Tab-separated table of C-alpha atoms and ligand atoms in Angstrom:
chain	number	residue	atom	x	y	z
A	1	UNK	CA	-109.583	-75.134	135.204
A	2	UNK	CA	-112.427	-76.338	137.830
A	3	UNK	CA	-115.626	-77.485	135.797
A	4	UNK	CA	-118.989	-78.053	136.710
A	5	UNK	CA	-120.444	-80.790	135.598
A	6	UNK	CA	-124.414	-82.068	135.470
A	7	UNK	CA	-124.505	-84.999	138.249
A	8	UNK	CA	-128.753	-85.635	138.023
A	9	UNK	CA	-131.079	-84.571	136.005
A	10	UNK	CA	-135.054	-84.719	136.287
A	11	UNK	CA	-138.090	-83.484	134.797
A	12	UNK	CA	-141.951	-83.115	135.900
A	13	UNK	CA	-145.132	-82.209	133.879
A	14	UNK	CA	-148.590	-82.442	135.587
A	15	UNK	CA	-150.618	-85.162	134.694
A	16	UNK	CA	-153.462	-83.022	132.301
A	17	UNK	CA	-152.983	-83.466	128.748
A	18	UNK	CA	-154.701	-80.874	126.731
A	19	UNK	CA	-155.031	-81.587	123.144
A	20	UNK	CA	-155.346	-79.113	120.272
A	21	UNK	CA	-158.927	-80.603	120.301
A	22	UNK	CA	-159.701	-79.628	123.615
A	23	UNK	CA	-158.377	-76.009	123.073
A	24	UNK	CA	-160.710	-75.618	119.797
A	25	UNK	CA	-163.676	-75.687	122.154
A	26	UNK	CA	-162.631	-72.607	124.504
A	27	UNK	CA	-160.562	-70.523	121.495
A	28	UNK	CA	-161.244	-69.889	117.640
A	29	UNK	CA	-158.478	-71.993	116.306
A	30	UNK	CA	-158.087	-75.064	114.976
A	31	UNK	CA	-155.860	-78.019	115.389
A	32	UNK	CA	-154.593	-77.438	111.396
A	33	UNK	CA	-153.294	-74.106	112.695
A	34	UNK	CA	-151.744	-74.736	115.885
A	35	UNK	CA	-149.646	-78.168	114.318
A	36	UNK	CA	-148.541	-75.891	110.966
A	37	UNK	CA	-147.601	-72.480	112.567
A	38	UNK	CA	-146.144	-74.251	115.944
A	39	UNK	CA	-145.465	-78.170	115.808
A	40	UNK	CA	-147.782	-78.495	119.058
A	41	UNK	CA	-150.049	-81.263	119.322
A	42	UNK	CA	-150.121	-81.648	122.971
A	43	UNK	CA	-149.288	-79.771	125.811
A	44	UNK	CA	-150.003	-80.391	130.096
A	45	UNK	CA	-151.797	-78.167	132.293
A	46	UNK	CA	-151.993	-78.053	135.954
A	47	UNK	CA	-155.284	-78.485	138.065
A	48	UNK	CA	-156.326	-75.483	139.438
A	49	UNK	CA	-154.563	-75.213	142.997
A	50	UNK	CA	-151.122	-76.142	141.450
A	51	UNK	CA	-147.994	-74.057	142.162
A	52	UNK	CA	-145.322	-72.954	139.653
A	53	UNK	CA	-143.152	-74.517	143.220
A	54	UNK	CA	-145.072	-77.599	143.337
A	55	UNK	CA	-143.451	-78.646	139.948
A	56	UNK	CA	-140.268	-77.099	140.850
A	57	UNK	CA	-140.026	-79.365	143.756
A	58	UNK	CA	-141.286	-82.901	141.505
A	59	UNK	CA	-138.368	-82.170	138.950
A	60	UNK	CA	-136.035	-81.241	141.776
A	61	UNK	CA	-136.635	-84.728	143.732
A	62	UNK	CA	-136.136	-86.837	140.234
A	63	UNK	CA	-132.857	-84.846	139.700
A	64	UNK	CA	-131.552	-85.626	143.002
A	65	UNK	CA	-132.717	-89.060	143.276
A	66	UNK	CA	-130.753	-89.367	139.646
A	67	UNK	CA	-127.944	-88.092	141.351
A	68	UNK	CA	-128.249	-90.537	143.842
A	69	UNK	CA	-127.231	-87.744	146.524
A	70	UNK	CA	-129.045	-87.091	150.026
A	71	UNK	CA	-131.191	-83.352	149.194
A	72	UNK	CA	-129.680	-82.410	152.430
A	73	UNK	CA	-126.200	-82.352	150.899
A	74	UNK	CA	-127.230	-79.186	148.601
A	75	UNK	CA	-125.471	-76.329	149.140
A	76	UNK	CA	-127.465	-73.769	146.837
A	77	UNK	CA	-130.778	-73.210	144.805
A	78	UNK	CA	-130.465	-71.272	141.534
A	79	UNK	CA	-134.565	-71.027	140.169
A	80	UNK	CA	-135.737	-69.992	137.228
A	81	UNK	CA	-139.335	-69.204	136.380
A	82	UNK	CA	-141.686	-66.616	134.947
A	83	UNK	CA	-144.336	-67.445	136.888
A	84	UNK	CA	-143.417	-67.388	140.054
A	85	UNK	CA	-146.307	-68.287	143.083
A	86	UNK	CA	-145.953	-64.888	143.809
A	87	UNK	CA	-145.220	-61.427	142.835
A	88	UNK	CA	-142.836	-61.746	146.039
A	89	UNK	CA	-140.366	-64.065	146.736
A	90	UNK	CA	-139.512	-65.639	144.188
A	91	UNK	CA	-139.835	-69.338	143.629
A	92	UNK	CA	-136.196	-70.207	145.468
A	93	UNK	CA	-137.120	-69.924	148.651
A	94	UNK	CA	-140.168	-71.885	148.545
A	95	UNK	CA	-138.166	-74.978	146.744
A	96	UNK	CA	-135.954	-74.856	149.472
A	97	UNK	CA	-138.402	-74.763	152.274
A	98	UNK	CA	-140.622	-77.362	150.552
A	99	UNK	CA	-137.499	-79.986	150.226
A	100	UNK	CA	-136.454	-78.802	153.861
A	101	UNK	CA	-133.222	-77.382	153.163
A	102	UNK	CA	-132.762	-75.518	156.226
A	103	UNK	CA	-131.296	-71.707	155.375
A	104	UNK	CA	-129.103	-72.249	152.017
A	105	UNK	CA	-129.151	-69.728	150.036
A	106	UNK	CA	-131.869	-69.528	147.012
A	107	UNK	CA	-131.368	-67.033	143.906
A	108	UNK	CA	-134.099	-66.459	141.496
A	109	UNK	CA	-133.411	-65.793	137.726
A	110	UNK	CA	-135.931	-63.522	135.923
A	111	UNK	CA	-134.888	-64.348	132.328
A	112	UNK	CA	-137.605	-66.085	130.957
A	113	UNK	CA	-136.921	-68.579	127.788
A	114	UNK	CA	-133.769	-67.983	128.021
A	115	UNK	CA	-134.026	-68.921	132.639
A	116	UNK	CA	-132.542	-71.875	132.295
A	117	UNK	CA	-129.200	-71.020	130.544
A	118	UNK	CA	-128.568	-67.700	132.671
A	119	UNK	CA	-129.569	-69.572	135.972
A	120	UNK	CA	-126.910	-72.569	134.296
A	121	UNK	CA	-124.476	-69.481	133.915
A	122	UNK	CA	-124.734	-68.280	137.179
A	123	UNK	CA	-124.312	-71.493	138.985
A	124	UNK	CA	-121.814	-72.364	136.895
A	125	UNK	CA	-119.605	-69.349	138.450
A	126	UNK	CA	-119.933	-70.451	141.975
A	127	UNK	CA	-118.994	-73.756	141.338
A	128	UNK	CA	-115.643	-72.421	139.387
A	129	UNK	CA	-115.259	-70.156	141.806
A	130	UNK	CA	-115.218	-72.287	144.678
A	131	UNK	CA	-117.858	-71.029	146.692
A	132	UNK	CA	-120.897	-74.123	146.575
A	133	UNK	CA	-119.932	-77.484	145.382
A	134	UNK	CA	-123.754	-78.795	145.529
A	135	UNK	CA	-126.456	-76.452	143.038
A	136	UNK	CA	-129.615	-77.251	142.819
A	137	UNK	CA	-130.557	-75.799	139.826
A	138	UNK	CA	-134.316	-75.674	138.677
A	139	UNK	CA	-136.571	-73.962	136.174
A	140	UNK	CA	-140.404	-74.179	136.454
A	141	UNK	CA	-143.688	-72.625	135.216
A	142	UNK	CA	-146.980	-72.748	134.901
A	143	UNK	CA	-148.202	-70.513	132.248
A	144	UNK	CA	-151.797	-71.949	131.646
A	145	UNK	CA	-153.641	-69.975	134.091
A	146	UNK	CA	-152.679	-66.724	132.704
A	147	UNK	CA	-153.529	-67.180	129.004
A	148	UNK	CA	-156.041	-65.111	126.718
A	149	UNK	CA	-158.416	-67.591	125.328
A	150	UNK	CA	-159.823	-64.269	123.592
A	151	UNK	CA	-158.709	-63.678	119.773
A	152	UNK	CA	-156.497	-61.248	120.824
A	153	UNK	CA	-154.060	-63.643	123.131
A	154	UNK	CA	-154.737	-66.473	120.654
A	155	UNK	CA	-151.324	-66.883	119.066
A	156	UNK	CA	-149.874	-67.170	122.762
A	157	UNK	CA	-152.612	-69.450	124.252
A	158	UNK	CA	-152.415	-72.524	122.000
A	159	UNK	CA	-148.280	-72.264	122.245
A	160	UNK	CA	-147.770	-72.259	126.435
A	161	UNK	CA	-147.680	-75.284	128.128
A	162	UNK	CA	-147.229	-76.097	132.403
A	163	UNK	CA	-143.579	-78.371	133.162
A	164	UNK	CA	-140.319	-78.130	135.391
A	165	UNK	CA	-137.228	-79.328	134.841
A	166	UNK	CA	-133.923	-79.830	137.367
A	167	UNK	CA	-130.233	-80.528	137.751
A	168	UNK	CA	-127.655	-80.904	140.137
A	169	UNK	CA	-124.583	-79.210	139.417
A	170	UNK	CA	-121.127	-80.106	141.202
A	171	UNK	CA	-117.245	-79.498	140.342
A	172	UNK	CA	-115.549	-82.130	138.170
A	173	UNK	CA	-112.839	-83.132	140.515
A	174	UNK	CA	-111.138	-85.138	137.613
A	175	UNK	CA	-109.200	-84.135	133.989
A	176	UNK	CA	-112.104	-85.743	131.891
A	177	UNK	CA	-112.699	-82.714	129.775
A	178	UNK	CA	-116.642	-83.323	130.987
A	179	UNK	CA	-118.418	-80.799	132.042
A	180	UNK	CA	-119.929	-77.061	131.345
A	181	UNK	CA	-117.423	-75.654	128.742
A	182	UNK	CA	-118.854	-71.996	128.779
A	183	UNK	CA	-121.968	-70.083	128.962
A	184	UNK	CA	-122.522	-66.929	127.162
A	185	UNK	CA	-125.323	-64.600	127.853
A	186	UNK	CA	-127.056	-61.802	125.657
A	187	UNK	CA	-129.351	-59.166	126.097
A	188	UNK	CA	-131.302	-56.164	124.277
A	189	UNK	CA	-133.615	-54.574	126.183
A	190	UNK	CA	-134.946	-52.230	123.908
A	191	UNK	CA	-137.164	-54.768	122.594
A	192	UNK	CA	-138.622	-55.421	126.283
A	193	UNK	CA	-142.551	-54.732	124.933
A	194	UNK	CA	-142.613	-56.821	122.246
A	195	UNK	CA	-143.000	-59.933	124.308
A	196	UNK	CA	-144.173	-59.336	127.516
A	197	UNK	CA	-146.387	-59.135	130.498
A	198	UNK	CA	-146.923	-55.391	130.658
A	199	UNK	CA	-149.033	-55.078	134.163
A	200	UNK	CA	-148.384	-55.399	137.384
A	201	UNK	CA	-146.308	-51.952	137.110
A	202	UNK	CA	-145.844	-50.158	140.086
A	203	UNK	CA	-145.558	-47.193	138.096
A	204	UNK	CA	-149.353	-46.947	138.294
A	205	UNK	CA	-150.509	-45.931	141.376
A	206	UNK	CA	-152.535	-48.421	142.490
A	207	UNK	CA	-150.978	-50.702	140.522
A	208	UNK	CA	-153.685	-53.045	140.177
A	209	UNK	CA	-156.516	-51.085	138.399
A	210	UNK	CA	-159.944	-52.900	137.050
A	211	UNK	CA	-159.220	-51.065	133.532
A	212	UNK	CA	-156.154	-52.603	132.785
A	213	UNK	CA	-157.504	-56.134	133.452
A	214	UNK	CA	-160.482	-54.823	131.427
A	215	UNK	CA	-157.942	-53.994	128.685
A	216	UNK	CA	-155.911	-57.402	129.089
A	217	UNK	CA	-152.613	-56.148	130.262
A	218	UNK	CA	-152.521	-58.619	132.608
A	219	UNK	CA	-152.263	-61.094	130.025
A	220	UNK	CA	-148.706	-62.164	128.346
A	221	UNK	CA	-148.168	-60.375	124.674
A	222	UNK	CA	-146.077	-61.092	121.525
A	223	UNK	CA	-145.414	-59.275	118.126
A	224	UNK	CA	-145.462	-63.004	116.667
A	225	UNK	CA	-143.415	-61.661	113.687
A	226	UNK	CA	-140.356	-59.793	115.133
A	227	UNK	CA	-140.410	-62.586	118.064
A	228	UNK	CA	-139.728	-65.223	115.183
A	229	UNK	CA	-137.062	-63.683	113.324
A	230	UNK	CA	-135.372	-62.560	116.746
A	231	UNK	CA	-135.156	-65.870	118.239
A	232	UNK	CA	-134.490	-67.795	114.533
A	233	UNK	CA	-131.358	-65.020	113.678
A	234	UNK	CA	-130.206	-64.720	117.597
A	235	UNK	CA	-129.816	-68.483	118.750
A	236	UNK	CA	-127.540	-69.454	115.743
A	237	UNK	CA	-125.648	-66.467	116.458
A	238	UNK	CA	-124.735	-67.432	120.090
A	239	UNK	CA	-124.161	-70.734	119.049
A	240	UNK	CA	-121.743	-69.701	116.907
A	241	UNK	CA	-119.796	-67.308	119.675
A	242	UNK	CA	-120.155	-70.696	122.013
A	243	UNK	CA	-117.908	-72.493	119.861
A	244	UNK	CA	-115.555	-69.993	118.587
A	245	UNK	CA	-115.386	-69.057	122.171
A	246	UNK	CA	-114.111	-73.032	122.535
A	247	UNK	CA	-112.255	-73.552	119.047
A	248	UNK	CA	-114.755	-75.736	118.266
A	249	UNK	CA	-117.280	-75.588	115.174
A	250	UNK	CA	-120.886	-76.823	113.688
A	251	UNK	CA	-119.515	-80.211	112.813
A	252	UNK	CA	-118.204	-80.654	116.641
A	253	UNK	CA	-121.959	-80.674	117.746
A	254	UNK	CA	-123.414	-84.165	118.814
A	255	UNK	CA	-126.602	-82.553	120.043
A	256	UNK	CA	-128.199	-79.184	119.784
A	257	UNK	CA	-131.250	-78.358	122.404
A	258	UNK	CA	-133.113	-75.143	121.481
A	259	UNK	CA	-135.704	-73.485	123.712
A	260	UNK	CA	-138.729	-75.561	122.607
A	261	UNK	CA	-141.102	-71.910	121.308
A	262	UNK	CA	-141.899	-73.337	118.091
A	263	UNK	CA	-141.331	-75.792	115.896
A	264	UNK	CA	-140.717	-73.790	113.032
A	265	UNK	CA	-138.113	-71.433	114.829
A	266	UNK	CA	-136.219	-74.690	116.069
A	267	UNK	CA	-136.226	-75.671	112.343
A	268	UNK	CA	-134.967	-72.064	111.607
A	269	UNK	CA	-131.996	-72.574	114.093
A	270	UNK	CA	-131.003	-75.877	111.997
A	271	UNK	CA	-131.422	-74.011	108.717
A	272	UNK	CA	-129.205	-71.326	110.266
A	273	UNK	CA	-126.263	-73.501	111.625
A	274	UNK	CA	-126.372	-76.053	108.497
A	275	UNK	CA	-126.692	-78.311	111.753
A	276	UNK	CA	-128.421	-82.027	110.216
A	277	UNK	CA	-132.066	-81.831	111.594
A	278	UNK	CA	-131.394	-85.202	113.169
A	279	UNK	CA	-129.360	-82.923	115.818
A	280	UNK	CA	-131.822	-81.235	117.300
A	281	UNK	CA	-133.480	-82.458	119.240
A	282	UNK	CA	-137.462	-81.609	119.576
A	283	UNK	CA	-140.252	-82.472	121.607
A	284	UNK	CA	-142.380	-79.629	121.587
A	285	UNK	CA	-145.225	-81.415	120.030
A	286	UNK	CA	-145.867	-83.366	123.262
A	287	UNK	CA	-145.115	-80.572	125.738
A	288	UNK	CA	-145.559	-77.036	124.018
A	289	UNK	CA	-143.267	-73.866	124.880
A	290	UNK	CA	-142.724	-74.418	128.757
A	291	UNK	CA	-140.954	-71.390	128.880
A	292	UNK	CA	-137.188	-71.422	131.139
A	293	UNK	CA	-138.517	-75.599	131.685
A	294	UNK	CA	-138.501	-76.309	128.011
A	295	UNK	CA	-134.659	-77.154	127.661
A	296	UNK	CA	-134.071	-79.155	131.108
A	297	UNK	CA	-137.069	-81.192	129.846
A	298	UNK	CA	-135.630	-82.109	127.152
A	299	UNK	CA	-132.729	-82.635	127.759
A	300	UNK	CA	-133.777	-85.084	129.947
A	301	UNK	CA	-135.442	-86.588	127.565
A	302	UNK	CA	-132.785	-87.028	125.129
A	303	UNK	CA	-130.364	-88.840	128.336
A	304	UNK	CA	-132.902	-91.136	129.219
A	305	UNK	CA	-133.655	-92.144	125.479
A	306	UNK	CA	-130.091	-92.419	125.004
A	307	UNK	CA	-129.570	-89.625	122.249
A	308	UNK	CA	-126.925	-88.302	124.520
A	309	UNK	CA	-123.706	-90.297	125.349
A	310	UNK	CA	-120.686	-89.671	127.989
A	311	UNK	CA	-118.511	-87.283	126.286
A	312	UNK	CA	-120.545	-85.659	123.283
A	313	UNK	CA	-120.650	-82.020	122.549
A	314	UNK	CA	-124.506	-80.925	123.713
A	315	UNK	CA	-125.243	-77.305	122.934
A	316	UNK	CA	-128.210	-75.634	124.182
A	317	UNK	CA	-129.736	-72.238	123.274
A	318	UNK	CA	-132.267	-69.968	124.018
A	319	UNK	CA	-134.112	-67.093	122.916
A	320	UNK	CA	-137.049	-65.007	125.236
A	321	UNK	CA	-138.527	-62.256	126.301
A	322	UNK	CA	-136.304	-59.231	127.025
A	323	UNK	CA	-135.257	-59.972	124.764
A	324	UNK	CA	-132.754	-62.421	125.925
A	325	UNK	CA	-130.926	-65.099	124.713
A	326	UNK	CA	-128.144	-67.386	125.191
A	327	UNK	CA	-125.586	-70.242	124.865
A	328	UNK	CA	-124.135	-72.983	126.560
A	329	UNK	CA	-121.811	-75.705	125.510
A	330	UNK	CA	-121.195	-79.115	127.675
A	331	UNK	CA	-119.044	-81.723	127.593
A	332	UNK	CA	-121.175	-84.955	128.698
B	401	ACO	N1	-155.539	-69.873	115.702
B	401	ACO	C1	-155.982	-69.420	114.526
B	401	ACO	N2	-155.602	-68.238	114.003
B	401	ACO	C2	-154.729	-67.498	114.721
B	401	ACO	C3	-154.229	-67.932	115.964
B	401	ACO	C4	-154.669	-69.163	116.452
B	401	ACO	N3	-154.240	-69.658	117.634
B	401	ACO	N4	-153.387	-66.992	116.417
B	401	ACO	C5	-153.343	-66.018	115.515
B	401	ACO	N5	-154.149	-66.320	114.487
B	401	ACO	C6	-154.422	-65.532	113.300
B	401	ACO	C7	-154.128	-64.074	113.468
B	401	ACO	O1	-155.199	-63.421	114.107
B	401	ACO	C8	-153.971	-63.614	112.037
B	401	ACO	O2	-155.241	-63.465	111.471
B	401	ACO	P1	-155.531	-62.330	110.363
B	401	ACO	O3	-154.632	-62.659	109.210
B	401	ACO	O4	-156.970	-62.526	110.078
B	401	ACO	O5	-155.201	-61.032	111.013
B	401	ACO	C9	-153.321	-64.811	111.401
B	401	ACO	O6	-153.567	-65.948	112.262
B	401	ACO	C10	-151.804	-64.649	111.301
B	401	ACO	O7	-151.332	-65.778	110.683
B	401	ACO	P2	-150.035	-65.713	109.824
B	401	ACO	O8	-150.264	-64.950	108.590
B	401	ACO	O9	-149.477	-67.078	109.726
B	401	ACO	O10	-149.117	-64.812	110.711
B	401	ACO	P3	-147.673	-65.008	111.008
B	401	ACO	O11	-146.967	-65.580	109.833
B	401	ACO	O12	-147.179	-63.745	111.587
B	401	ACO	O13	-147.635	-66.119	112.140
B	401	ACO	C11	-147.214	-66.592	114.376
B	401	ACO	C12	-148.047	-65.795	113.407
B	401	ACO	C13	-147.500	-68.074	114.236
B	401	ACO	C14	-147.548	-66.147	115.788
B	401	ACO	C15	-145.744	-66.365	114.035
B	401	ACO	O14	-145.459	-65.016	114.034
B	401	ACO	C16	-144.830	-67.074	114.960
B	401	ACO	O15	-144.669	-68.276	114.882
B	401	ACO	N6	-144.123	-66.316	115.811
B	401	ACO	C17	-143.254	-66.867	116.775
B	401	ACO	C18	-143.908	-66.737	118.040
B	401	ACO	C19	-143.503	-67.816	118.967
B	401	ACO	O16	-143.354	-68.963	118.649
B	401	ACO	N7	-143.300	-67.433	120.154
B	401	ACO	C20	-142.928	-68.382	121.117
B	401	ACO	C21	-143.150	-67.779	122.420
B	401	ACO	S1	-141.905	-66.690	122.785
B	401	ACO	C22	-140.536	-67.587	123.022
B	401	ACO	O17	-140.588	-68.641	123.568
B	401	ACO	C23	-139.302	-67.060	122.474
């Protein structure tokens, strides 16, 4: 069976560190707080004038110079984000006009934490089924200007931070074994509301009313509580279908990447799989929850510091809002 397989791989986070230090003097938090409840010392912010696109497009140009291809050669844009530019398009089209890629096609992914894996699932299908052999797959966001610094958004504010992350997907023309061994994909919408971004709705007629940015709806929301236990029961869980799904079991896995939303919930997933901690990998301290970026970053991460070797198991999962969540398994 045809296999896609990871070619290049890049990752981009602007420049601005913000420390827990700097967010105790615009919220009532503290640095104690943040590190216990979340693992976060660090995160990056964009300068005001930044694009969600703008660090789609950095990430995209490391993970095709990586590849060591010409950009030209791309044959298809899968995007995931959260926050796109706009409310309309979506961030695909803009990736592919800023890197020139004359009129291939761009799909945008609307999954949230779990972006990355769904947008990896989808691509994955077209390369199986024949139809690109190039993918230029790329999650972004920039969360930072859309927090509430108020007590109210606190528990989401100190968590979010601004990154992209990008690979190239292409067949695997040879009987290595290497390669994307399956995705698997979950949903349950009936939890939609308790992490979300309730307004814009276009419901409302107008849909962009004074009162509801007087009430905050604008703003992104969590029940912190039902959110942890979610994502810390749900991620094990479709790790476990993942390698049933491949005969394969906990004790197969060289490398586990969670969605970086908290420390404590990665620790959670560990517990959960009776994976060794010194599987998982984790760098949310430096980077915070970038949202569909967090597991392209570091994954990258883990290649370039060599935690990752030719023909390990690496399992990534996420958990988001929707709630969604999801598995994939790779053969590197
Ligand atoms: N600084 C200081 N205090 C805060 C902050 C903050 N940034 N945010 C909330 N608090 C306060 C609350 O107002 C509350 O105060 P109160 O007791 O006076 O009402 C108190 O801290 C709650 O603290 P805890 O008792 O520890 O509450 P809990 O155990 O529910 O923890 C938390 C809250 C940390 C949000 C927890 O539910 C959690 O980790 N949830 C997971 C959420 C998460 O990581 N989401 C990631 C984003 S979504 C995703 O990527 C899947």
């Amino acid at each position: 069976m045809l296999r896609s397989v990871i070619t290049g791989i890049g990752h981009y986070v602007p420049p601005r560190v913000v420390t827990n230090q700097d967010l105790e003097k615009r919220i009532n938090t503290t640095d104690e707080w943040i590190r216990q409840r979340s693992g976060i010392v660090t995160r990056h912010h964009v300068e005001p004038g930044v694009n969600t696109s703008d660090l789609a497009v950095e990430a995209a140009r490391r993970a095709v110079a990586d590849a060591g291809i010409d950009a030209s050669t791309i044959d298809f844009i899968v995007a995931a984000t959260l926050s796109p530019d706009h409310y309309f398009p979506g961030i695909g089209v803009l990736v592919q006009a800023k890197l020139g890629l004359g009129t291939i096609g761009a799909l945008d992914v609307r999954n949230q934490c779990s972006g990355f894996i769904y947008a990896l699932g989808a691509a994955d299908q077209f390369i199986r089924a024949g139809t690109y052999r190039r993918v230029l797959l790329v999650a972004a966001e920039v969360q930072s200007s859309n927090l509430d610094y108020s007590d109210e958004g606190r528990d989401m504010a100190v968590l979010f931070g601004d990154g992209a992350g990008a690979v190239i997907l292409e067949p695997n023309d040879s009987d290595d074994g290497r390669g994307v061994l399956s995705t698997h994909l979950f949903s349950d919408g009936r939890f939609a509301s308790r992490l979300w971004m309730e307004k814009p709705c276009p419901g409302d007629n107008p849909t962009f009313q004074k009162e509801f940015f007087d009430q905050g709806k604008f703003f992104p929301r969590m029940d912190g509580r039902h959110v942890f236990v979610n994502a810390s029961e749900r991620m094990p869980e479709a790790v476990r279908i993942g390698l049933a799904a491949n005969g394969l079991d906990v004790g197969d896995i060289d490398a586990l990447i969670p969605h970086q939303a908290n420390d404590r919930i990665s620790q959670m997933v560990a517990k959960g799989l009776k994976l060794p901690e010194e599987k998982v990998v984790r760098n949310i301290d430096r980077f915070g929850n970038t949202t569909a970026a967090s597991i392209p970053i570091a994954l990258d991460e883990a290649i370039k510091e060599g935690r990752i070797r030719r023909g390990q198991l690496v399992v990534l999962t996420a958990f988001g809002s929707g709630y969604t969540w999801a598995s994939a398994l790779i053969r590197w």
